[in-house]
PDB file of C-alpha atoms in Angstrom:
ATOM      1  CA  ALA A 198     -11.654   1.792  14.358  1.00 65.00           C
ATOM      2  CA  GLN A 199     -10.900   0.583  10.869  1.00 78.00           C
ATOM      3  CA  LYS A 200     -11.098   3.374   8.324  1.00 92.00           C
ATOM      4  CA  VAL A 201     -11.248   0.922   5.429  1.00 96.00           C
ATOM      5  CA  THR A 202     -13.140  -2.348   5.616  1.00 96.00           C
ATOM      6  CA  GLN A 203     -12.849  -5.144   3.116  1.00 97.00           C
ATOM      7  CA  ALA A 204     -15.219  -7.696   4.529  1.00 95.00           C
ATOM      8  CA  GLN A 205     -14.456 -10.358   1.955  1.00 97.00           C
ATOM      9  CA  THR A 206     -11.302 -12.138   3.025  1.00 96.00           C
ATOM     10  CA  GLU A 207     -11.200 -14.686   0.220  1.00 97.00           C
ATOM     11  CA  ILE A 208     -13.194 -15.129  -2.968  1.00 97.00           C
ATOM     12  CA  SER A 209     -13.006 -17.921  -5.525  1.00 97.00           C
ATOM     13  CA  VAL A 210     -14.618 -17.706  -8.939  1.00 97.00           C
ATOM     14  CA  VAL A 211     -14.464 -19.767 -12.089  1.00 97.00           C
ATOM     15  CA  GLU A 212     -12.805 -18.165 -15.067  1.00 97.00           C
ATOM     16  CA  LYS A 213     -15.061 -15.853 -17.098  1.00 97.00           C
ATOM     17  CA  GLU A 214     -17.324 -15.135 -14.147  1.00 97.00           C
ATOM     18  CA  ASP A 215     -17.788 -11.557 -12.976  1.00 97.00           C
ATOM     19  CA  VAL A 216     -16.700 -10.709  -9.440  1.00 98.00           C
ATOM     20  CA  THR A 217     -17.138  -7.658  -7.228  1.00 98.00           C
ATOM     21  CA  LEU A 218     -14.776  -6.765  -4.421  1.00 98.00           C
ATOM     22  CA  ASP A 219     -16.302  -4.613  -1.719  1.00 98.00           C
ATOM     23  CA  CYS A 220     -14.698  -1.669   0.042  1.00 98.00           C
ATOM     24  CA  VAL A 221     -16.341   0.465   2.717  1.00 98.00           C
ATOM     25  CA  TYR A 222     -14.563   3.459   4.175  1.00 97.00           C
ATOM     26  CA  GLU A 223     -15.040   5.869   7.039  1.00 95.00           C
ATOM     27  CA  THR A 224     -13.922   9.479   7.159  1.00 93.00           C
ATOM     28  CA  ARG A 225     -15.068  12.867   8.398  1.00 91.00           C
ATOM     29  CA  ASP A 226     -13.073  14.743   5.786  1.00 89.00           C
ATOM     30  CA  THR A 227     -14.956  16.328   2.902  1.00 87.00           C
ATOM     31  CA  THR A 228     -11.945  15.921   0.619  1.00 86.00           C
ATOM     32  CA  TYR A 229     -10.368  12.512   0.460  1.00 89.00           C
ATOM     33  CA  TYR A 230      -8.970   9.999  -1.990  1.00 90.00           C
ATOM     34  CA  LEU A 231      -9.674   6.337  -2.553  1.00 93.00           C
ATOM     35  CA  PHE A 232      -7.404   3.794  -4.204  1.00 94.00           C
ATOM     36  CA  TRP A 233      -7.238   0.192  -5.297  1.00 97.00           C
ATOM     37  CA  TYR A 234      -4.032  -1.820  -5.457  1.00 97.00           C
ATOM     38  CA  LYS A 235      -3.332  -5.313  -6.765  1.00 97.00           C
ATOM     39  CA  GLN A 236      -0.780  -7.643  -5.213  1.00 97.00           C
ATOM     40  CA  PRO A 237      -0.189 -10.675  -7.447  1.00 95.00           C
ATOM     41  CA  PRO A 238       1.578 -13.802  -6.183  1.00 93.00           C
ATOM     42  CA  SER A 239       4.910 -12.267  -7.191  1.00 92.00           C
ATOM     43  CA  GLY A 240       4.447  -9.826  -4.309  1.00 92.00           C
ATOM     44  CA  GLU A 241       4.658  -6.330  -5.724  1.00 93.00           C
ATOM     45  CA  LEU A 242       1.893  -3.816  -5.053  1.00 96.00           C
ATOM     46  CA  VAL A 243       0.495  -2.372  -8.246  1.00 95.00           C
ATOM     47  CA  PHE A 244      -1.536   0.823  -8.322  1.00 94.00           C
ATOM     48  CA  LEU A 245      -4.859   0.422 -10.179  1.00 95.00           C
ATOM     49  CA  ILE A 246      -6.963   3.530  -9.661  1.00 92.00           C
ATOM     50  CA  ARG A 247      -7.361   6.746  -7.682  1.00 90.00           C
ATOM     51  CA  ARG A 248     -10.659   8.495  -7.120  1.00 90.00           C
ATOM     52  CA  ASN A 249     -11.176  11.803  -5.298  1.00 88.00           C
ATOM     53  CA  SER A 250     -14.221  12.524  -3.187  1.00 89.00           C
ATOM     54  CA  PHE A 251     -15.626  15.102  -5.608  1.00 87.00           C
ATOM     55  CA  ASP A 252     -15.760  12.715  -8.524  1.00 85.00           C
ATOM     56  CA  GLU A 253     -18.479  10.135  -8.161  1.00 84.00           C
ATOM     57  CA  GLN A 254     -18.431   9.052 -11.769  1.00 84.00           C
ATOM     58  CA  ASN A 255     -17.944   5.374 -12.205  1.00 86.00           C
ATOM     59  CA  GLU A 256     -14.848   4.369 -14.093  1.00 87.00           C
ATOM     60  CA  ILE A 257     -14.234   1.561 -16.533  1.00 89.00           C
ATOM     61  CA  SER A 258     -10.883   0.352 -17.740  1.00 90.00           C
ATOM     62  CA  GLY A 259     -11.090  -2.714 -19.904  1.00 94.00           C
ATOM     63  CA  ARG A 260     -12.503  -5.525 -17.791  1.00 95.00           C
ATOM     64  CA  TYR A 261     -12.172  -3.463 -14.612  1.00 96.00           C
ATOM     65  CA  SER A 262     -14.795  -1.067 -13.302  1.00 95.00           C
ATOM     66  CA  TRP A 263     -15.201   0.889 -10.108  1.00 95.00           C
ATOM     67  CA  ASN A 264     -18.394   2.064  -8.432  1.00 95.00           C
ATOM     68  CA  PHE A 265     -17.956   4.975  -6.017  1.00 95.00           C
ATOM     69  CA  GLN A 266     -21.001   5.817  -3.887  1.00 94.00           C
ATOM     70  CA  LYS A 267     -20.596   8.483  -1.223  1.00 93.00           C
ATOM     71  CA  SER A 268     -24.083   7.804   0.127  1.00 92.00           C
ATOM     72  CA  THR A 269     -22.984   4.362   1.268  1.00 95.00           C
ATOM     73  CA  SER A 270     -19.270   5.191   1.719  1.00 95.00           C
ATOM     74  CA  SER A 271     -18.345   2.444  -0.679  1.00 96.00           C
ATOM     75  CA  PHE A 272     -15.845   2.089  -3.483  1.00 96.00           C
ATOM     76  CA  ASN A 273     -16.417  -1.317  -5.028  1.00 97.00           C
ATOM     77  CA  PHE A 274     -14.324  -2.952  -7.720  1.00 97.00           C
ATOM     78  CA  THR A 275     -15.750  -5.272 -10.370  1.00 97.00           C
ATOM     79  CA  ILE A 276     -13.800  -7.550 -12.666  1.00 97.00           C
ATOM     80  CA  THR A 277     -15.785  -8.682 -15.681  1.00 97.00           C
ATOM     81  CA  ALA A 278     -15.049 -12.003 -17.360  1.00 97.00           C
ATOM     82  CA  SER A 279     -12.351 -12.867 -14.826  1.00 97.00           C
ATOM     83  CA  GLN A 280      -9.122 -14.499 -15.935  1.00 97.00           C
ATOM     84  CA  VAL A 281      -6.541 -16.570 -14.110  1.00 97.00           C
ATOM     85  CA  VAL A 282      -4.140 -13.617 -14.239  1.00 96.00           C
ATOM     86  CA  ASP A 283      -6.578 -11.694 -12.046  1.00 97.00           C
ATOM     87  CA  SER A 284      -5.734 -13.988  -9.137  1.00 97.00           C
ATOM     88  CA  ALA A 285      -4.198 -11.710  -6.519  1.00 98.00           C
ATOM     89  CA  VAL A 286      -4.830  -9.903  -3.282  1.00 97.00           C
ATOM     90  CA  TYR A 287      -6.613  -6.612  -3.823  1.00 98.00           C
ATOM     91  CA  PHE A 288      -6.304  -3.736  -1.379  1.00 97.00           C
ATOM     92  CA  CYS A 289      -8.513  -0.712  -1.018  1.00 97.00           C
ATOM     93  CA  ALA A 290      -7.005   2.397   0.602  1.00 95.00           C
ATOM     94  CA  LEU A 291      -8.107   5.806   1.859  1.00 93.00           C
ATOM     95  CA  SER A 292      -6.144   9.032   2.112  1.00 89.00           C
ATOM     96  CA  GLU A 293      -7.508  12.048   3.953  1.00 85.00           C
ATOM     97  CA  THR A 294      -6.394  15.630   3.404  1.00 77.00           C
ATOM     98  CA  THR A 295      -6.238  16.228   7.152  1.00 76.00           C
ATOM     99  CA  THR A 296      -3.705  13.422   7.564  1.00 73.00           C
ATOM    100  CA  GLY A 297      -1.584  14.285   4.552  1.00 70.00           C
ATOM    101  CA  ASN A 298      -0.388  11.592   2.246  1.00 73.00           C
ATOM    102  CA  GLN A 299      -0.809   8.802   4.786  1.00 81.00           C
ATOM    103  CA  PHE A 300      -2.772   5.834   3.461  1.00 88.00           C
ATOM    104  CA  TYR A 301      -5.163   3.666   5.420  1.00 92.00           C
ATOM    105  CA  PHE A 302      -5.237   0.244   3.828  1.00 94.00           C
ATOM    106  CA  GLY A 303      -7.930  -2.377   4.145  1.00 95.00           C
ATOM    107  CA  THR A 304      -6.956  -5.913   5.044  1.00 94.00           C
ATOM    108  CA  GLY A 305      -7.241  -7.064   1.453  1.00 96.00           C
ATOM    109  CA  THR A 306      -9.363  -9.545  -0.464  1.00 97.00           C
ATOM    110  CA  SER A 307      -7.671 -12.611  -1.869  1.00 97.00           C
ATOM    111  CA  LEU A 308      -9.167 -13.481  -5.251  1.00 98.00           C
ATOM    112  CA  THR A 309      -8.602 -16.866  -6.836  1.00 97.00           C
ATOM    113  CA  VAL A 310      -9.768 -17.415 -10.387  1.00 97.00           C
ATOM    114  CA  ILE A 311     -10.102 -21.099 -11.163  1.00 97.00           C
ATOM    115  CA  PRO A 312      -9.467 -22.144 -14.751  1.00 95.00           C
TER     116      PRO A 312
ATOM    117  CA  ASP B 266      11.329   6.164 -15.827  1.00 64.00           C
ATOM    118  CA  ALA B 267      12.646   3.954 -13.034  1.00 82.00           C
ATOM    119  CA  GLY B 268      10.250   3.019 -10.286  1.00 94.00           C
ATOM    120  CA  VAL B 269      11.012   2.748  -6.592  1.00 97.00           C
ATOM    121  CA  ILE B 270      14.156   0.719  -6.065  1.00 97.00           C
ATOM    122  CA  GLN B 271      14.777  -1.383  -2.987  1.00 97.00           C
ATOM    123  CA  SER B 272      17.751  -3.423  -1.931  1.00 97.00           C
ATOM    124  CA  PRO B 273      18.406  -6.098  -1.054  1.00 97.00           C
ATOM    125  CA  ARG B 274      15.461  -8.093  -2.401  1.00 97.00           C
ATOM    126  CA  HIS B 275      16.082 -10.887   0.068  1.00 97.00           C
ATOM    127  CA  GLU B 276      17.914 -10.844   3.368  1.00 97.00           C
ATOM    128  CA  VAL B 277      18.515 -13.739   5.700  1.00 97.00           C
ATOM    129  CA  THR B 278      20.223 -12.956   8.957  1.00 97.00           C
ATOM    130  CA  GLU B 279      20.672 -14.354  12.418  1.00 97.00           C
ATOM    131  CA  MET B 280      18.977 -13.010  15.480  1.00 97.00           C
ATOM    132  CA  GLY B 281      20.933 -10.158  17.023  1.00 96.00           C
ATOM    133  CA  GLN B 282      22.475  -8.957  13.787  1.00 97.00           C
ATOM    134  CA  GLU B 283      21.994  -5.492  12.355  1.00 97.00           C
ATOM    135  CA  VAL B 284      19.926  -5.245   9.191  1.00 98.00           C
ATOM    136  CA  THR B 285      19.820  -2.268   6.829  1.00 98.00           C
ATOM    137  CA  LEU B 286      17.218  -1.959   4.109  1.00 98.00           C
ATOM    138  CA  ARG B 287      17.627   0.619   1.373  1.00 98.00           C
ATOM    139  CA  CYS B 288      15.243   2.559  -0.811  1.00 98.00           C
ATOM    140  CA  LYS B 289      15.555   4.949  -3.735  1.00 98.00           C
ATOM    141  CA  PRO B 290      12.246   6.761  -4.379  1.00 97.00           C
ATOM    142  CA  ILE B 291      10.987   7.949  -7.739  1.00 95.00           C
ATOM    143  CA  SER B 292      12.791  11.130  -8.705  1.00 94.00           C
ATOM    144  CA  GLY B 293      10.785  14.235  -7.857  1.00 91.00           C
ATOM    145  CA  HIS B 294       8.504  12.590  -5.335  1.00 91.00           C
ATOM    146  CA  ASP B 295       7.950  14.472  -2.094  1.00 89.00           C
ATOM    147  CA  TYR B 296       6.901  11.651   0.201  1.00 91.00           C
ATOM    148  CA  LEU B 297       8.549   8.384   1.154  1.00 95.00           C
ATOM    149  CA  PHE B 298       6.901   5.623   3.144  1.00 95.00           C
ATOM    150  CA  TRP B 299       8.126   2.451   4.813  1.00 97.00           C
ATOM    151  CA  TYR B 300       5.660  -0.414   5.298  1.00 97.00           C
ATOM    152  CA  ARG B 301       5.875  -3.889   6.751  1.00 97.00           C
ATOM    153  CA  GLN B 302       3.681  -6.751   5.569  1.00 96.00           C
ATOM    154  CA  THR B 303       3.046  -9.980   7.447  1.00 94.00           C
ATOM    155  CA  MET B 304       0.297 -12.562   7.265  1.00 90.00           C
ATOM    156  CA  MET B 305      -0.769 -11.829  10.824  1.00 89.00           C
ATOM    157  CA  ARG B 306      -0.799  -8.033  10.751  1.00 88.00           C
ATOM    158  CA  GLY B 307      -1.259  -7.228   7.085  1.00 89.00           C
ATOM    159  CA  LEU B 308       0.229  -4.027   5.684  1.00 93.00           C
ATOM    160  CA  GLU B 309       1.487  -1.671   8.391  1.00 92.00           C
ATOM    161  CA  LEU B 310       2.826   1.836   7.925  1.00 93.00           C
ATOM    162  CA  LEU B 311       6.047   2.198   9.881  1.00 96.00           C
ATOM    163  CA  ILE B 312       7.168   5.748   9.116  1.00 95.00           C
ATOM    164  CA  TYR B 313       6.898   8.371   6.422  1.00 93.00           C
ATOM    165  CA  PHE B 314       8.927  11.362   5.319  1.00 94.00           C
ATOM    166  CA  ASN B 315       8.017  14.595   3.563  1.00 90.00           C
ATOM    167  CA  ASN B 316      10.893  16.372   1.838  1.00 91.00           C
ATOM    168  CA  ASN B 317      13.341  14.179   3.779  1.00 94.00           C
ATOM    169  CA  VAL B 318      11.834  15.070   7.165  1.00 94.00           C
ATOM    170  CA  PRO B 319      10.181  12.321   9.242  1.00 94.00           C
ATOM    171  CA  ILE B 320       6.531  13.217   9.731  1.00 90.00           C
ATOM    172  CA  ASP B 321       5.066  10.292  11.608  1.00 90.00           C
ATOM    173  CA  ASP B 322       7.005   7.395  13.100  1.00 92.00           C
ATOM    174  CA  SER B 323       4.242   6.146  15.377  1.00 91.00           C
ATOM    175  CA  GLY B 324       4.157   2.872  13.483  1.00 91.00           C
ATOM    176  CA  MET B 325       7.761   1.984  14.260  1.00 94.00           C
ATOM    177  CA  PRO B 326       7.460  -1.089  16.492  1.00 87.00           C
ATOM    178  CA  GLU B 327      10.167  -0.241  19.002  1.00 84.00           C
ATOM    179  CA  ASP B 328      13.512   1.400  19.493  1.00 90.00           C
ATOM    180  CA  ARG B 329      15.269  -1.349  17.597  1.00 95.00           C
ATOM    181  CA  PHE B 330      13.880   0.212  14.414  1.00 97.00           C
ATOM    182  CA  SER B 331      15.201   3.447  12.961  1.00 97.00           C
ATOM    183  CA  ALA B 332      14.838   5.177   9.610  1.00 98.00           C
ATOM    184  CA  LYS B 333      16.716   7.971   7.917  1.00 97.00           C
ATOM    185  CA  MET B 334      16.417   9.972   4.747  1.00 97.00           C
ATOM    186  CA  PRO B 335      19.671  11.889   4.272  1.00 96.00           C
ATOM    187  CA  ASN B 336      18.630  13.223   0.869  1.00 95.00           C
ATOM    188  CA  ALA B 337      15.757  13.167  -1.584  1.00 94.00           C
ATOM    189  CA  SER B 338      16.981  10.078  -3.370  1.00 95.00           C
ATOM    190  CA  PHE B 339      17.841   7.699  -0.560  1.00 96.00           C
ATOM    191  CA  SER B 340      16.382   6.258   2.607  1.00 98.00           C
ATOM    192  CA  THR B 341      17.330   3.461   4.983  1.00 98.00           C
ATOM    193  CA  LEU B 342      15.436   1.384   7.483  1.00 98.00           C
ATOM    194  CA  LYS B 343      17.638  -0.201  10.118  1.00 98.00           C
ATOM    195  CA  ILE B 344      16.851  -2.922  12.623  1.00 97.00           C
ATOM    196  CA  GLN B 345      19.357  -3.374  15.425  1.00 96.00           C
ATOM    197  CA  PRO B 346      19.337  -5.964  16.901  1.00 96.00           C
ATOM    198  CA  SER B 347      17.084  -8.059  14.711  1.00 96.00           C
ATOM    199  CA  GLU B 348      14.685 -10.657  16.114  1.00 96.00           C
ATOM    200  CA  PRO B 349      12.797 -13.533  14.479  1.00 96.00           C
ATOM    201  CA  ARG B 350       9.497 -11.638  14.835  1.00 95.00           C
ATOM    202  CA  ASP B 351      10.892  -8.978  12.505  1.00 96.00           C
ATOM    203  CA  SER B 352      10.652 -11.455   9.630  1.00 97.00           C
ATOM    204  CA  ALA B 353       8.377  -9.844   7.038  1.00 97.00           C
ATOM    205  CA  VAL B 354       8.328  -8.147   3.671  1.00 98.00           C
ATOM    206  CA  TYR B 355       9.334  -4.510   3.942  1.00 98.00           C
ATOM    207  CA  PHE B 356       8.059  -2.145   1.282  1.00 98.00           C
ATOM    208  CA  CYS B 357       9.158   1.335   0.422  1.00 98.00           C
ATOM    209  CA  ALA B 358       6.780   3.637  -1.466  1.00 96.00           C
ATOM    210  CA  SER B 359       6.900   7.187  -2.736  1.00 94.00           C
ATOM    211  CA  SER B 360       4.391   9.762  -3.940  1.00 91.00           C
ATOM    212  CA  LEU B 361       3.906  13.342  -4.968  1.00 85.00           C
ATOM    213  CA  ALA B 362       2.155  15.762  -2.639  1.00 76.00           C
ATOM    214  CA  VAL B 363      -1.430  16.851  -3.150  1.00 65.00           C
ATOM    215  CA  GLY B 364      -1.655  19.588  -5.719  1.00 61.00           C
ATOM    216  CA  ARG B 365       1.808  19.006  -7.122  1.00 54.00           C
ATOM    217  CA  GLY B 366       1.052  16.489  -9.779  1.00 48.00           C
ATOM    218  CA  VAL B 367      -1.540  14.461 -11.515  1.00 47.00           C
ATOM    219  CA  GLY B 368      -0.811  11.505  -9.334  1.00 48.00           C
ATOM    220  CA  TYR B 369      -1.333  11.358  -5.623  1.00 81.00           C
ATOM    221  CA  GLU B 370      -1.027   7.615  -5.401  1.00 89.00           C
ATOM    222  CA  GLN B 371       1.860   5.823  -3.777  1.00 92.00           C
ATOM    223  CA  TYR B 372       4.165   3.776  -5.951  1.00 94.00           C
ATOM    224  CA  PHE B 373       5.669   0.776  -4.256  1.00 96.00           C
ATOM    225  CA  GLY B 374       9.029  -0.855  -4.624  1.00 96.00           C
ATOM    226  CA  PRO B 375       9.368  -4.619  -5.067  1.00 96.00           C
ATOM    227  CA  GLY B 376       9.934  -5.150  -1.357  1.00 97.00           C
ATOM    228  CA  THR B 377      12.656  -6.746   0.730  1.00 98.00           C
ATOM    229  CA  ARG B 378      11.859 -10.152   2.162  1.00 97.00           C
ATOM    230  CA  LEU B 379      13.606 -10.330   5.534  1.00 98.00           C
ATOM    231  CA  THR B 380      14.083 -13.595   7.362  1.00 98.00           C
ATOM    232  CA  VAL B 381      15.598 -13.547  10.827  1.00 97.00           C
ATOM    233  CA  THR B 382      16.598 -16.968  12.144  1.00 96.00           C
TER     234      THR B 382
END
């Protein structure tokens, strides 16, 4: 079974619109870590954020914000006032303490921001 | 501080040839991972090492694939013989262990785009 589900395969928005990328995870561990990565057209994978299971505070970094809700096993990512440079594939990932540093990646959401 | 370094960045080879991909992790990192990315299968974990020791190689597709980490600053992924279905982008990543540092995230190299004709 998939440990990380990103149901949205592709999203297109017009520049300056807000967009939310969904991530749902599954684990039996009480201590775990969640991550978001960005893969722009150039191909590299860029780390965006890490959140541990004990910290449910939402985080904001510029136009990016993350909403972690253990009750729904979700870790959603919102881009406010999207820009063309936000066009990329975004991956959510889970790491469990019982499986060490191994990551379980979602299948990614391809975001296209139209100018 | 240098990130994860991979070489070559691009490799084109003929079916049946041996291919060696190289990776230098971030200095001080305890873990090293090899991934393969294709359109059909997405991002797949092939193998990972902790302190130079292979921990889990269950993702290695078949015996044609092998990986080594002779020291903390170098790892190789070898395909022998290569086949067209091995064409993909191969990423190397490294990370600290839980409790050792402020970061637990994996840092990825730029990838090696392999084309087998």
